[in-house]
mmCIF file of C-alpha atoms in Angstrom:
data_model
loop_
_atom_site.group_PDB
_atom_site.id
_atom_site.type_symbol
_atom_site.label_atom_id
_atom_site.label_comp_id
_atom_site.label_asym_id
_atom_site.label_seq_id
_atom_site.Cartn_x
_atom_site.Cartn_y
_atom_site.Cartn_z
ATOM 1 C CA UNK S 251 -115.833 -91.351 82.589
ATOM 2 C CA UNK S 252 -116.664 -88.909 84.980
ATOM 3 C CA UNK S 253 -115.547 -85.402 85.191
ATOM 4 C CA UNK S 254 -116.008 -82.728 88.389
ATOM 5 C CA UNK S 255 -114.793 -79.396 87.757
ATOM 6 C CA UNK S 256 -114.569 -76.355 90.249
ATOM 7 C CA UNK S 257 -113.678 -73.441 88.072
ATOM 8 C CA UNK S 258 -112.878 -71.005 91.319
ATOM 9 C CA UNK S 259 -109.594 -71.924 92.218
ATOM 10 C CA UNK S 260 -109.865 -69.390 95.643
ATOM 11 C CA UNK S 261 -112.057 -67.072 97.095
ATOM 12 C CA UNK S 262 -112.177 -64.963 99.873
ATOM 13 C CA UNK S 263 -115.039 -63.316 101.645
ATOM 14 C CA UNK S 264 -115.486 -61.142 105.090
ATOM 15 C CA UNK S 265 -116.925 -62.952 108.031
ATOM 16 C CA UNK S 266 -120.862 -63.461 108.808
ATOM 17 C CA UNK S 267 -120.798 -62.777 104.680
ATOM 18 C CA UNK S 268 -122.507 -65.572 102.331
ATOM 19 C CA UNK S 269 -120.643 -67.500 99.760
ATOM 20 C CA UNK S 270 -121.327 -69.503 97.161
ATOM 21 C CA UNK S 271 -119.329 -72.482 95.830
ATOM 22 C CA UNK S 272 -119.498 -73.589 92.272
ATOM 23 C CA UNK S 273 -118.929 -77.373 90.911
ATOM 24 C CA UNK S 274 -120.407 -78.343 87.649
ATOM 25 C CA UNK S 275 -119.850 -82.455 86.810
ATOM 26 C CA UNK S 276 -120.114 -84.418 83.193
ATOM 27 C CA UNK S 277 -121.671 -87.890 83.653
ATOM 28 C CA UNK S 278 -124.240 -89.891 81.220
ATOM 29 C CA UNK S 279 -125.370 -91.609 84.765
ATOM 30 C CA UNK S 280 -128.943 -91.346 86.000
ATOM 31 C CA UNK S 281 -128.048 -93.004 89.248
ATOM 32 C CA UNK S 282 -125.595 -90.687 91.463
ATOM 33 C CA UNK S 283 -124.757 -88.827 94.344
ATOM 34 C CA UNK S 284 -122.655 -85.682 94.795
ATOM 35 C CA UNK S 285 -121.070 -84.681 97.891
ATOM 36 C CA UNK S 286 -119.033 -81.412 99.331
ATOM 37 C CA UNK S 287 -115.993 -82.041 101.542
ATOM 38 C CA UNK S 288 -113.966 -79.604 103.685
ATOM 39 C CA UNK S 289 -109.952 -79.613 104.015
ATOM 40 C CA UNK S 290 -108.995 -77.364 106.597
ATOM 41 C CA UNK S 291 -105.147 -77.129 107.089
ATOM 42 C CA UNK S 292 -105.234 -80.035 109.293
ATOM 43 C CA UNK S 293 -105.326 -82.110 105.967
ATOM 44 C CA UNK S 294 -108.642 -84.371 107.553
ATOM 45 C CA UNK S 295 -111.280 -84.609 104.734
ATOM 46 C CA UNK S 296 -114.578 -83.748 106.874
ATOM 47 C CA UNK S 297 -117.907 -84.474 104.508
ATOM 48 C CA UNK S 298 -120.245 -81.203 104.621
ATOM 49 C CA UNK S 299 -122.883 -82.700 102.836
ATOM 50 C CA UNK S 300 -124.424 -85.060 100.563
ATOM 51 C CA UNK S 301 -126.635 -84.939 97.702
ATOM 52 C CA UNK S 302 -129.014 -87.530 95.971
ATOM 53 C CA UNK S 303 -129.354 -87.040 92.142
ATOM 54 C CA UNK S 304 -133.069 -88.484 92.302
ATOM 55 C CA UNK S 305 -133.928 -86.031 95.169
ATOM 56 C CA UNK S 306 -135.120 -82.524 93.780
ATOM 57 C CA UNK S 307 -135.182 -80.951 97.168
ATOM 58 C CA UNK S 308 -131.580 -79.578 97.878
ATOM 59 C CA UNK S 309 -129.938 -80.983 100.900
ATOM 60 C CA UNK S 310 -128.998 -78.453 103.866
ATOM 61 C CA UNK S 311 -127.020 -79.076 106.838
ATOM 62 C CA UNK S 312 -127.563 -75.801 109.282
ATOM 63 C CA UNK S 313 -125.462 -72.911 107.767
ATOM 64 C CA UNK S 314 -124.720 -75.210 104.436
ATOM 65 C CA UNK S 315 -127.526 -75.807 101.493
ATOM 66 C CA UNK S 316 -126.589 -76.759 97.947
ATOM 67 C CA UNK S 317 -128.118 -75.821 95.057
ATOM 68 C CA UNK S 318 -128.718 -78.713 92.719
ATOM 69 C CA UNK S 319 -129.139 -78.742 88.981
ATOM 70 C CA UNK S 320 -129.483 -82.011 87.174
ATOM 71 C CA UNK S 321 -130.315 -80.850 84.321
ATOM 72 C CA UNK S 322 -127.542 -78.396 83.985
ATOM 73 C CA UNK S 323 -125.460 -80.557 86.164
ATOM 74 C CA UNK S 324 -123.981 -78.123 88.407
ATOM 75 C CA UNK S 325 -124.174 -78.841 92.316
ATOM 76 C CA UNK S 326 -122.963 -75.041 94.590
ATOM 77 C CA UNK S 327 -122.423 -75.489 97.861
ATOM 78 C CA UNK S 328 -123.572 -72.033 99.956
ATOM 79 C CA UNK S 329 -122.535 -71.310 103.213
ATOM 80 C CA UNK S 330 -124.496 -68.753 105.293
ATOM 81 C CA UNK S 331 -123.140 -66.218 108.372
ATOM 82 C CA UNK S 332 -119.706 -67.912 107.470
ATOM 83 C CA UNK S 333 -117.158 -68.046 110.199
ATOM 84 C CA UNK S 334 -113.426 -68.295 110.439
ATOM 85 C CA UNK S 335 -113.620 -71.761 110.950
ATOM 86 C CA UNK S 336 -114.944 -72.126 107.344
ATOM 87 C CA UNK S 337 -111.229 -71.471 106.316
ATOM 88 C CA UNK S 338 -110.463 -74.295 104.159
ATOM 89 C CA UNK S 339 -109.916 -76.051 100.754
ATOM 90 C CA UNK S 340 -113.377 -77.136 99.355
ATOM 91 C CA UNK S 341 -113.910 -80.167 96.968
ATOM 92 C CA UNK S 342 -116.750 -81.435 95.283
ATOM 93 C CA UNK S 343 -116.970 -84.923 94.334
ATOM 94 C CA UNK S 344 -119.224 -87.265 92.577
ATOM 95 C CA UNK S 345 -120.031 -91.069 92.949
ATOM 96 C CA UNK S 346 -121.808 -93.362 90.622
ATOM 97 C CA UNK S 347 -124.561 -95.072 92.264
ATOM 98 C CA UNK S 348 -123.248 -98.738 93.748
ATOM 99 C CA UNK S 349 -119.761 -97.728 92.399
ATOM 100 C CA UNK S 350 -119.043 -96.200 96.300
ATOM 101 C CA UNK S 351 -115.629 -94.339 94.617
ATOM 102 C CA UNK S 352 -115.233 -91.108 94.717
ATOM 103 C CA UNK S 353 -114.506 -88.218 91.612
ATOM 104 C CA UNK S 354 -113.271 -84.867 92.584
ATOM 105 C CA UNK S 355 -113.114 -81.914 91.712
ATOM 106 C CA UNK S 356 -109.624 -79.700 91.561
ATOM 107 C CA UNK S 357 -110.903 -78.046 95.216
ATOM 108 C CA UNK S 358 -111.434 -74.443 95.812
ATOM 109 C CA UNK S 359 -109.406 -72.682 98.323
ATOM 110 C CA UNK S 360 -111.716 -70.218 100.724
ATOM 111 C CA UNK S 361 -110.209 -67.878 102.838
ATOM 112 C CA UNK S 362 -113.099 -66.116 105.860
ATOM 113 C CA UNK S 363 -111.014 -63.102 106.627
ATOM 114 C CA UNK S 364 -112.323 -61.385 110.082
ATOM 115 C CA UNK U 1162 -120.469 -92.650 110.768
ATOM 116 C CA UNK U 1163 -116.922 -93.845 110.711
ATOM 117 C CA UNK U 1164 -113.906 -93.871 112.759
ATOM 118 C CA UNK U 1165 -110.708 -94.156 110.896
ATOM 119 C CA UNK U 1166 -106.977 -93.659 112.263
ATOM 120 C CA UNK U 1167 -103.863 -94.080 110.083
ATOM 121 C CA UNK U 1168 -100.639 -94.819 110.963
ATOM 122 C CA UNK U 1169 -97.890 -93.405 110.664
ATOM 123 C CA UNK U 1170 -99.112 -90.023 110.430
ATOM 124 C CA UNK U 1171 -96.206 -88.622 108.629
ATOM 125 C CA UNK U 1172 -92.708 -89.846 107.894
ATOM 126 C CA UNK U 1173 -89.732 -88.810 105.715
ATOM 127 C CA UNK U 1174 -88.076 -91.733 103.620
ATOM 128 C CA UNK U 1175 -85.100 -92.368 101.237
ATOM 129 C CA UNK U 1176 -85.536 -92.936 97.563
ATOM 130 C CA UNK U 1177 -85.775 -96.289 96.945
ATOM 131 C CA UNK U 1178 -86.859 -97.609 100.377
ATOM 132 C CA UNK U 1179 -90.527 -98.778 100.872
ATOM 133 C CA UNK U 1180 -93.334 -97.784 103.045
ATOM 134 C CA UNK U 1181 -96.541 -99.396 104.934
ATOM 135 C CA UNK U 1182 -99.449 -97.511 105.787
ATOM 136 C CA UNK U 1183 -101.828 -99.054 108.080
ATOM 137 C CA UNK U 1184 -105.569 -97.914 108.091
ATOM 138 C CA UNK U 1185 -107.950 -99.070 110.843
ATOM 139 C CA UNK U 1186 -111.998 -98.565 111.125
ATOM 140 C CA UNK U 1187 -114.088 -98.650 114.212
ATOM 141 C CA UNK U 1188 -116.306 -100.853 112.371
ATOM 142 C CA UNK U 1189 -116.677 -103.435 109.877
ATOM 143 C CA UNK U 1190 -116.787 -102.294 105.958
ATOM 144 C CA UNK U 1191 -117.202 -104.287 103.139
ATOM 145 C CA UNK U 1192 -115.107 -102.000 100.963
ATOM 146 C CA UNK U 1193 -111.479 -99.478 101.964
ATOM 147 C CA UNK U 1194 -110.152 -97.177 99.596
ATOM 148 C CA UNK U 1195 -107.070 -95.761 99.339
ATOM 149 C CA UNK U 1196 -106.239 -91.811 97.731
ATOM 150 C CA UNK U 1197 -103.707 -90.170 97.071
ATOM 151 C CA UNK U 1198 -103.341 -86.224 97.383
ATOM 152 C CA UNK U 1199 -100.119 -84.683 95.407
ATOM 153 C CA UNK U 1200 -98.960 -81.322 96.754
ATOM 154 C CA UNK U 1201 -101.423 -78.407 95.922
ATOM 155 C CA UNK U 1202 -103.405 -80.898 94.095
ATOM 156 C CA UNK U 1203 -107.058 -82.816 94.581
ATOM 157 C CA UNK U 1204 -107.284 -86.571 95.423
ATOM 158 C CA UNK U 1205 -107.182 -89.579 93.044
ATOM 159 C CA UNK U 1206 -108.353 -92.958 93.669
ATOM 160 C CA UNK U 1207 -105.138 -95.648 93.932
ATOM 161 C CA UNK U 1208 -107.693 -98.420 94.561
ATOM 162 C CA UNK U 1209 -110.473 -100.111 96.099
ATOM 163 C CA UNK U 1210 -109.828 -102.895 98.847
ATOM 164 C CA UNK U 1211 -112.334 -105.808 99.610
ATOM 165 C CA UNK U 1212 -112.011 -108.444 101.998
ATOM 166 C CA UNK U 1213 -110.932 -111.406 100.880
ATOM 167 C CA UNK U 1214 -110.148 -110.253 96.908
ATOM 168 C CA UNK U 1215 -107.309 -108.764 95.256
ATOM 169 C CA UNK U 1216 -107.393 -105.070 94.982
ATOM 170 C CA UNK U 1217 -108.924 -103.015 92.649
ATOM 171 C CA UNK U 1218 -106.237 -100.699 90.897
ATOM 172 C CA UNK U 1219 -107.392 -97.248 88.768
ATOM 173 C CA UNK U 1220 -105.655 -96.080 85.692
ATOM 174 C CA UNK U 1221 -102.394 -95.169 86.354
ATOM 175 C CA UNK U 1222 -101.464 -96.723 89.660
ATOM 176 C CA UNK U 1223 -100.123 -100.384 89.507
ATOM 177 C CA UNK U 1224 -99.660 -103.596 92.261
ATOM 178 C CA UNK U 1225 -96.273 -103.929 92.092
ATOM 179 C CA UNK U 1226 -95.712 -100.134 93.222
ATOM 180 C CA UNK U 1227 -98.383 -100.124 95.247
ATOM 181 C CA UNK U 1228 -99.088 -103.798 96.883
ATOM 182 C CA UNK U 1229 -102.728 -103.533 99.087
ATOM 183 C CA UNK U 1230 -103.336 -105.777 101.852
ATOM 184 C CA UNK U 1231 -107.001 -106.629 103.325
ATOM 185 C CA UNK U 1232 -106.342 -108.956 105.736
ATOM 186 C CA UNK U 1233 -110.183 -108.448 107.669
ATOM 187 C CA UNK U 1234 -113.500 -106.283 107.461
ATOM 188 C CA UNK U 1235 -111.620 -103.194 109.401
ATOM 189 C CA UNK U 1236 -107.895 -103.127 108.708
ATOM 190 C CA UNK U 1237 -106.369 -102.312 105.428
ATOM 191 C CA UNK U 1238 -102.650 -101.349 104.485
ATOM 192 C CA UNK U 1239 -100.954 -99.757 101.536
ATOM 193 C CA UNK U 1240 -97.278 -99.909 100.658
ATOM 194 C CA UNK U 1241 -95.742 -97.283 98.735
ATOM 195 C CA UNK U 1242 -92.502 -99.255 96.919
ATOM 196 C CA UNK U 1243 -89.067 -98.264 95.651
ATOM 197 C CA UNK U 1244 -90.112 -94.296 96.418
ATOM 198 C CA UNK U 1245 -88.980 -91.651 94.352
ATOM 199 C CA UNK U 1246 -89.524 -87.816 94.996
ATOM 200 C CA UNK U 1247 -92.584 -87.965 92.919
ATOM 201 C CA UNK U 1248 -94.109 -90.129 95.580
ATOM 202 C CA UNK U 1249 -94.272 -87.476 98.168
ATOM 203 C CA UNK U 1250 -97.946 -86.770 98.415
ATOM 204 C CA UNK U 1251 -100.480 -87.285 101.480
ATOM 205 C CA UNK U 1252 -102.022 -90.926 101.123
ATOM 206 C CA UNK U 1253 -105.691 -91.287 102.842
ATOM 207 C CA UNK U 1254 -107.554 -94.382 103.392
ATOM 208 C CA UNK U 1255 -111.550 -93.956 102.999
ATOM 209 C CA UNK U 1256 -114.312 -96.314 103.789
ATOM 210 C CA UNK U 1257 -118.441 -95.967 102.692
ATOM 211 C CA UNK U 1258 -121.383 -95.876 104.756
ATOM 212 C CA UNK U 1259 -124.944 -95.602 104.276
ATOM 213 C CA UNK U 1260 -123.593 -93.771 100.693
ATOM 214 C CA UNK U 1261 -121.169 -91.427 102.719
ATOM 215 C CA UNK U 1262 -117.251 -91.877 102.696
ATOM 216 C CA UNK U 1263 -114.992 -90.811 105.648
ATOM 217 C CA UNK U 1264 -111.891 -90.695 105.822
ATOM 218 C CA UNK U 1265 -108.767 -90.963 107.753
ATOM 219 C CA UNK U 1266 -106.859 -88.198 109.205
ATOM 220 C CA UNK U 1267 -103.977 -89.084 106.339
ATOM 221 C CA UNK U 1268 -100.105 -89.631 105.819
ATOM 222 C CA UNK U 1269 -97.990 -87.166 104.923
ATOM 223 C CA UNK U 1270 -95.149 -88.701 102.630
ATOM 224 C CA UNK U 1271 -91.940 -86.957 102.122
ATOM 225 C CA UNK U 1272 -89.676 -88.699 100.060
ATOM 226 C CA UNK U 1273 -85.803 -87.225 99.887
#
C-alpha cells in the first residue's frame, strides 16, 4: 500500500517570503502521479499542481514549482513572493497510475503572516 | 476542469438518524468518489462510484453504513446511516479528469 507523509505539521513564514513544503511517499509503483492541494478555511480542496512520475522536469504553476525526487521519493511543493491568500492547510497526495484514487498525506498547516 | 456542488452544505443530525448527500458534476465522469475528512485530520477514501456497478468500498468503511447511489454519469449520493458522534466529519465528493481530481465544496456533518 501506499504511504504519503508530510512531517511539518505547521509553518509560518512573513509575506513576499519563500517556503518550502515537504512530502516524502513509499510506493513500489513505477506508474504514478503526485499532486499538491490547498484547504483554505473555506474547507474547498483547490488542486495547486500536478506531477507526473515519468516526467523529470518539475511542474510549475506561476508562483508554485515542486521539486521532484523519484529516486528519493520526496515531492516539495515551493511557493515564491507568498501572499496572505496562501493561508491554508496543504496536502500532498499520491495516485497510482489508472487507479484515479487519491493517498494523502496528514496536511501541513501554513500560516503567511503580513 | 470540473464543476461540482454538494448538497446540503452542512447540517446537524441526531444519533441514530440517517443522512443523504447529493453530489452533482457539470459534466459526465466515468468514475465519483466519495472522502471523508475527520476533524483536524486529512481525507480518506470511503469509496469509488461507477455508473451502473456497485460501489467500491476501502478498508474500513462498509455498505450498510454507508449505502452509495450512481444513478447516471453526473450525479452521485452518499448516505451516512444510524449516525453516531464519531460520524461528524466533512464528507466531499471528487471526480477525475485528464489525471486531475476536483472536488466539491463539501458537507459539514455534525452529529449530536
Amino acid at each position: 500500500a501506499q504511504t504519503v507523509t508530510q512531517s511539518q505539521p505547521e509553518m509560518s513564514v512573513q509575506e513576499a517570503e519563500t517556503v518550502t513544503l515537504s512530502c516524502t511517499y513509499d510506493t513500489s509503483e513505477n506508474n504514478y502521479y503526485l499532486f499538491w492541494y490547498k484547504q483554505p478555511p473555506s474547507r474547498q480542496m483547490i488542486l495547486v499542481i500536478r506531477q507526473e512520475a515519468y516526467k523529470q522536469q518539475n511542474a510549475t504553476e506561476n508562483r508554485f514549482s515542486v521539486n521532484f525526487q523519484k529516486a528519493a521519493k520526496s515531492f516539495s511543493l515551493k511557493i515564491s513572493d507568498s501572499q496572505l491568500g496562501d493561508t491554508a492547510m496543504y496536502f500532498c497526495a499520491f495516485m497510482k497510475g489508472g487507479a484515479q484514487k487519491l493517498v494523502f498525506g496528514q496536511g501541513t498547516r501554513l500560516t503567511i503572516n503580513p | 476542469s470540473a464543476v461540482i456542488s454538494q448538497k446540503p452544505s452542512r447540517d446537524i443530525c441526531q444519533r441514530g438518524t440517517s443522512l443523504t448527500i447529493q453530489c452533482q458534476v457539470d459534466s459526465q465522469v466515468t468514475m465519483m468518489f466519495w472522502y471523508r475528512q475527520q476533524p483536524g485530520q486529512s481525507l480518506t477514501l470511503i469509496a469509488t462510484a461507477n455508473q451502473g456497478s456497485e460501489a467500491t468500498y476501502e478498508s474500513g468503511f462498509v455498505i450498510d453504513k454507508f449505502p452509495i447511489s450512481r444513478p447516471n454519469l453526473t450525479f452521485s449520493t452518499l448516505t451516512v446511516s444510524n449516525m453516531s458522534p464519531e460520524d461528524s466529519s466533512i464528507y466531499l465528493c471528487s471526480v477525475s479528469k485528464d489525471y486531475d481530481q476536483y472536488f466539491g465544496p463539501g458537507t459539514r456533518l455534525t452529529v449530536l
